[in-house]
Each structure stands twice: as C-alpha cells, then as structure tokens.
Amino acid sequence: MPAYHSSFNDEPDVRQVGNLSILPIKTRIRGPAPQVVDPSQPDIIDETLDLFRANSLFRNFEIKGPADRTLIVLILFVSDCLAKLGSARTVPAQIEAQKMLNTLSVDSFPIPGDANFALNAHYASPASRSDSGKSDSLDWVRQELAARLVEKLYADGTGKPSKWWMSFQKRRFMNRSLGH
C-alpha cells in the first residue's frame, strides 16, 4: 500500500524555494506565504494533520512533487511536537501544550540545505539561509501547524490530549526526526 501524497503537487503557480513549495495557508497571523483565497478549502496544514497518522506508518515515501517535500517537513514537525508533549513529566493542559509547541515552532531548526537537516538528499539547497525565504516561511507555517495541532489534540474537551494522537508520539515517519 503506497503512502498518501499531497493534493497540492499539481497546483499551478505555486511559489517554490529550492524544490520546496511555499503554499497558501489559512491563518490570522500575517506571514510571508500567501493566504488561502477560499477558507472552506483545505490547506497544506489541514492535509498534514489529516495524513499524519496514516503516513507515519510508512518507512518509505516516494516524492511526487514539491508539495510532497513540504508535507514531509510538516509531518516530521508534527512527530516532534507529539514527542515533546509526550516527554513532559506530567500530561500538559491545553494552555501548557500551546506554550510548549509555540516555543518549539520558533526555535532554531535545520532547514533543507543545512548540514544537519535529516533529508538533505531529497531537497535542493538554497543559495543562503537568509536570502531563500524558506526559513521565514517554515517558521510561520510551523507556528500555525502547532496551533492547529493543539486544537485537534484537545478537541474532546477533557483537558488531556487525545490518546489516539498521542499513541503516535514514538512513531517516526521514514524513521527520521527533525532533530528536536
């Protein structure tokens, strides 16, 4: 059974930095990536959250386009978020989890092209970290993803994270981690 790929691989006129797609997202936070025109349509973050659990079961992933590269980075980040929450001494409340994941999302992290990025063989490296715009876009998308992940984890209203999501805290998509 093959892994699930991004539906944004065939999107026309998508900005790319290296071979990573900078896709529009739904957010209230202003940032460098374009905003979604139709908020009723799913964006790459919705797709990441929908495909995370299924794709995290796969050790191999055939990249079919630049949006798949973005999806891989975001799935690895979700995996790191769950591991961060799972490593807490006590089960964090929703507000604590939001703070932890927001801090994780703005921490310095390796981007495609950096020497310590886990999947450099699959990504084109930018000319430099500052002029690529990739870091700013990924920072912004990671912040929005962290906020939506907390909403999904605590959606049942019990004040504890969903056990169905937390059961994936030790799974590693493609046996990789972003290094957090």
Short mmCIF file of C-alpha atoms in Angstrom, two decimals:
data_model
loop_
_atom_site.label_atom_id
_atom_site.label_comp_id
_atom_site.label_asym_id
_atom_site.label_seq_id
_atom_site.Cartn_x
_atom_site.Cartn_y
_atom_site.Cartn_z
CA MET A 1 0.00 0.00 0.00
CA PRO A 2 1.53 3.34 -1.00
CA ALA A 3 1.79 6.39 1.23
CA TYR A 4 -0.63 9.28 0.76
CA HIS A 5 0.69 12.19 -1.30
CA SER A 6 -0.13 15.87 -1.26
CA SER A 7 -3.04 17.01 -3.39
CA PHE A 8 -1.12 20.28 -3.92
CA ASN A 9 1.54 18.68 -6.15
CA ASP A 10 -0.44 19.67 -9.25
CA GLU A 11 -1.28 23.22 -8.13
CA PRO A 12 -0.35 25.76 -10.80
CA ASP A 13 1.62 28.92 -10.00
CA VAL A 14 2.92 27.81 -6.61
CA ARG A 15 5.99 29.66 -5.36
CA GLN A 16 8.96 27.38 -4.79
CA VAL A 17 12.12 27.96 -2.85
CA GLY A 18 14.63 25.35 -3.94
CA ASN A 19 12.33 22.43 -4.60
CA LEU A 20 10.04 23.06 -1.61
CA SER A 21 6.56 24.52 -2.23
CA ILE A 22 5.51 27.64 -0.37
CA LEU A 23 1.77 27.02 -0.32
CA PRO A 24 -1.08 29.30 0.76
CA ILE A 25 -2.43 28.63 4.26
CA LYS A 26 -5.45 29.71 6.28
CA THR A 27 -4.30 31.86 9.17
CA ARG A 28 -4.99 35.01 11.12
CA ILE A 29 -1.25 35.64 11.51
CA ARG A 30 0.43 37.68 8.80
CA GLY A 31 3.39 35.98 7.24
CA PRO A 32 5.50 35.51 4.12
CA ALA A 33 3.40 32.79 2.46
CA PRO A 34 0.25 33.63 0.53
CA GLN A 35 -3.13 33.37 2.27
CA VAL A 36 -5.82 30.96 1.08
CA VAL A 37 -8.46 32.67 -1.04
CA ASP A 38 -11.30 30.25 -0.15
CA PRO A 39 -11.22 29.42 3.59
CA SER A 40 -13.62 26.49 3.10
CA GLN A 41 -10.94 24.65 1.11
CA PRO A 42 -8.28 22.63 2.97
CA ASP A 43 -4.72 23.92 3.01
CA ILE A 44 -1.38 22.11 3.43
CA ILE A 45 -1.72 22.22 7.23
CA ASP A 46 -5.16 20.57 7.13
CA GLU A 47 -3.73 17.99 4.75
CA THR A 48 -0.75 17.37 7.05
CA LEU A 49 -2.99 16.79 10.05
CA ASP A 50 -5.29 14.52 8.02
CA LEU A 51 -2.46 12.43 6.56
CA PHE A 52 -0.10 12.38 9.55
CA ARG A 53 -1.32 9.21 11.26
CA ALA A 54 -1.60 7.20 8.05
CA ASN A 55 1.72 8.36 6.60
CA SER A 56 3.63 7.96 9.86
CA LEU A 57 3.20 4.20 9.46
CA PHE A 58 5.35 4.22 6.32
CA ARG A 59 9.12 3.89 6.27
CA ASN A 60 9.39 4.84 2.58
CA PHE A 61 7.82 7.75 0.76
CA GLU A 62 8.09 8.37 -2.96
CA ILE A 63 8.26 12.12 -3.60
CA LYS A 64 5.96 13.04 -6.47
CA GLY A 65 6.28 16.80 -6.36
CA PRO A 66 7.38 19.88 -4.42
CA ALA A 67 4.27 19.83 -2.19
CA ASP A 68 5.27 16.34 -1.04
CA ARG A 69 8.56 17.81 0.20
CA THR A 70 6.62 20.39 2.20
CA LEU A 71 4.33 17.64 3.52
CA ILE A 72 7.34 15.60 4.67
CA VAL A 73 8.81 18.51 6.65
CA LEU A 74 5.45 19.24 8.28
CA ILE A 75 4.78 15.58 9.16
CA LEU A 76 8.22 15.37 10.76
CA PHE A 77 7.43 18.52 12.74
CA VAL A 78 4.11 17.06 13.98
CA SER A 79 6.04 13.98 15.06
CA ASP A 80 8.48 16.17 17.01
CA CYS A 81 5.56 18.05 18.61
CA LEU A 82 3.95 14.84 19.84
CA ALA A 83 7.30 13.61 21.17
CA LYS A 84 7.77 16.93 23.01
CA LEU A 85 4.35 16.68 24.64
CA GLY A 86 4.89 13.01 25.47
CA SER A 87 8.22 13.71 27.15
CA ALA A 88 6.68 16.15 29.65
CA ARG A 89 6.74 14.96 33.27
CA THR A 90 3.00 15.41 33.62
CA VAL A 91 0.31 15.47 30.98
CA PRO A 92 0.20 19.11 29.88
CA ALA A 93 -3.04 21.07 29.92
CA GLN A 94 -4.08 22.72 26.68
CA ILE A 95 -2.56 26.10 27.56
CA GLU A 96 0.74 24.49 28.61
CA ALA A 97 0.79 22.43 25.42
CA GLN A 98 0.17 25.56 23.35
CA LYS A 99 3.12 27.29 25.04
CA MET A 100 5.41 24.27 24.63
CA LEU A 101 4.60 23.83 20.94
CA ASN A 102 4.76 27.55 20.19
CA THR A 103 8.24 27.63 21.71
CA LEU A 104 9.21 24.56 19.68
CA SER A 105 7.89 26.13 16.48
CA VAL A 106 10.00 29.28 16.83
CA ASP A 107 13.19 27.51 17.97
CA SER A 108 16.09 27.46 15.56
CA PHE A 109 15.81 24.37 13.40
CA PRO A 110 17.64 22.90 10.43
CA ILE A 111 16.09 23.67 7.06
CA PRO A 112 16.63 21.82 3.79
CA GLY A 113 20.14 22.63 2.67
CA ASP A 114 21.61 22.92 6.18
CA ALA A 115 24.31 20.38 7.02
CA ASN A 116 22.32 18.82 9.87
CA PHE A 117 18.96 18.52 8.05
CA ALA A 118 17.88 14.87 8.12
CA LEU A 119 16.77 14.53 4.47
CA ASN A 120 19.18 16.73 2.52
CA ALA A 121 19.47 14.19 -0.30
CA HIS A 122 15.85 14.92 -1.29
CA TYR A 123 15.96 18.72 -1.14
CA ALA A 124 17.71 21.36 -3.21
CA SER A 125 19.75 23.66 -1.03
CA PRO A 126 19.09 27.41 -1.19
CA ALA A 127 21.83 29.89 -2.03
CA SER A 128 21.87 31.07 1.59
CA ARG A 129 19.64 30.73 4.64
CA SER A 130 18.77 34.43 4.77
CA ASP A 131 18.02 35.13 1.10
CA SER A 132 15.98 31.98 0.48
CA GLY A 133 12.89 32.99 2.46
CA LYS A 134 12.50 29.31 3.27
CA SER A 135 13.27 29.74 6.95
CA ASP A 136 10.72 32.54 7.43
CA SER A 137 8.03 30.61 5.58
CA LEU A 138 8.71 27.44 7.53
CA ASP A 139 8.71 29.36 10.84
CA TRP A 140 5.32 30.80 10.03
CA VAL A 141 3.82 27.51 8.84
CA ARG A 142 5.20 25.69 11.90
CA GLN A 143 3.55 28.23 14.23
CA GLU A 144 0.19 27.79 12.52
CA LEU A 145 0.60 23.99 12.48
CA ALA A 146 1.42 23.93 16.20
CA ALA A 147 -1.70 26.00 16.99
CA ARG A 148 -3.96 23.74 14.93
CA LEU A 149 -2.37 20.58 16.33
CA VAL A 150 -3.17 21.68 19.89
CA GLU A 151 -6.77 22.37 18.84
CA LYS A 152 -7.01 18.87 17.37
CA LEU A 153 -5.29 17.20 20.34
CA TYR A 154 -7.60 18.81 22.89
CA ALA A 155 -10.80 18.81 20.79
CA ASP A 156 -12.69 16.44 23.12
CA GLY A 157 -12.81 19.00 25.95
CA THR A 158 -11.35 16.71 28.66
CA GLY A 159 -8.27 18.86 29.18
CA LYS A 160 -6.00 15.96 28.21
CA PRO A 161 -4.51 15.25 24.79
CA SER A 162 -6.25 12.66 22.63
CA LYS A 163 -4.84 9.21 23.27
CA TRP A 164 -5.37 8.40 19.57
CA TRP A 165 -2.97 11.16 18.61
CA MET A 166 -0.51 10.62 21.46
CA SER A 167 -0.17 6.95 20.51
CA PHE A 168 1.92 8.19 17.56
CA GLN A 169 4.46 10.03 19.73
CA LYS A 170 7.11 7.33 19.28
CA ARG A 171 6.42 6.62 15.60
CA ARG A 172 8.90 8.14 13.22
CA PHE A 173 7.84 8.92 9.67
CA MET A 174 10.52 7.47 7.38
CA ASN A 175 12.45 6.66 10.60
CA ARG A 176 13.50 10.32 10.74
CA SER A 177 13.20 13.31 13.02
CA LEU A 178 13.92 16.99 12.54
CA GLY A 179 16.27 16.77 15.49
CA HIS A 180 14.30 18.16 18.43
#
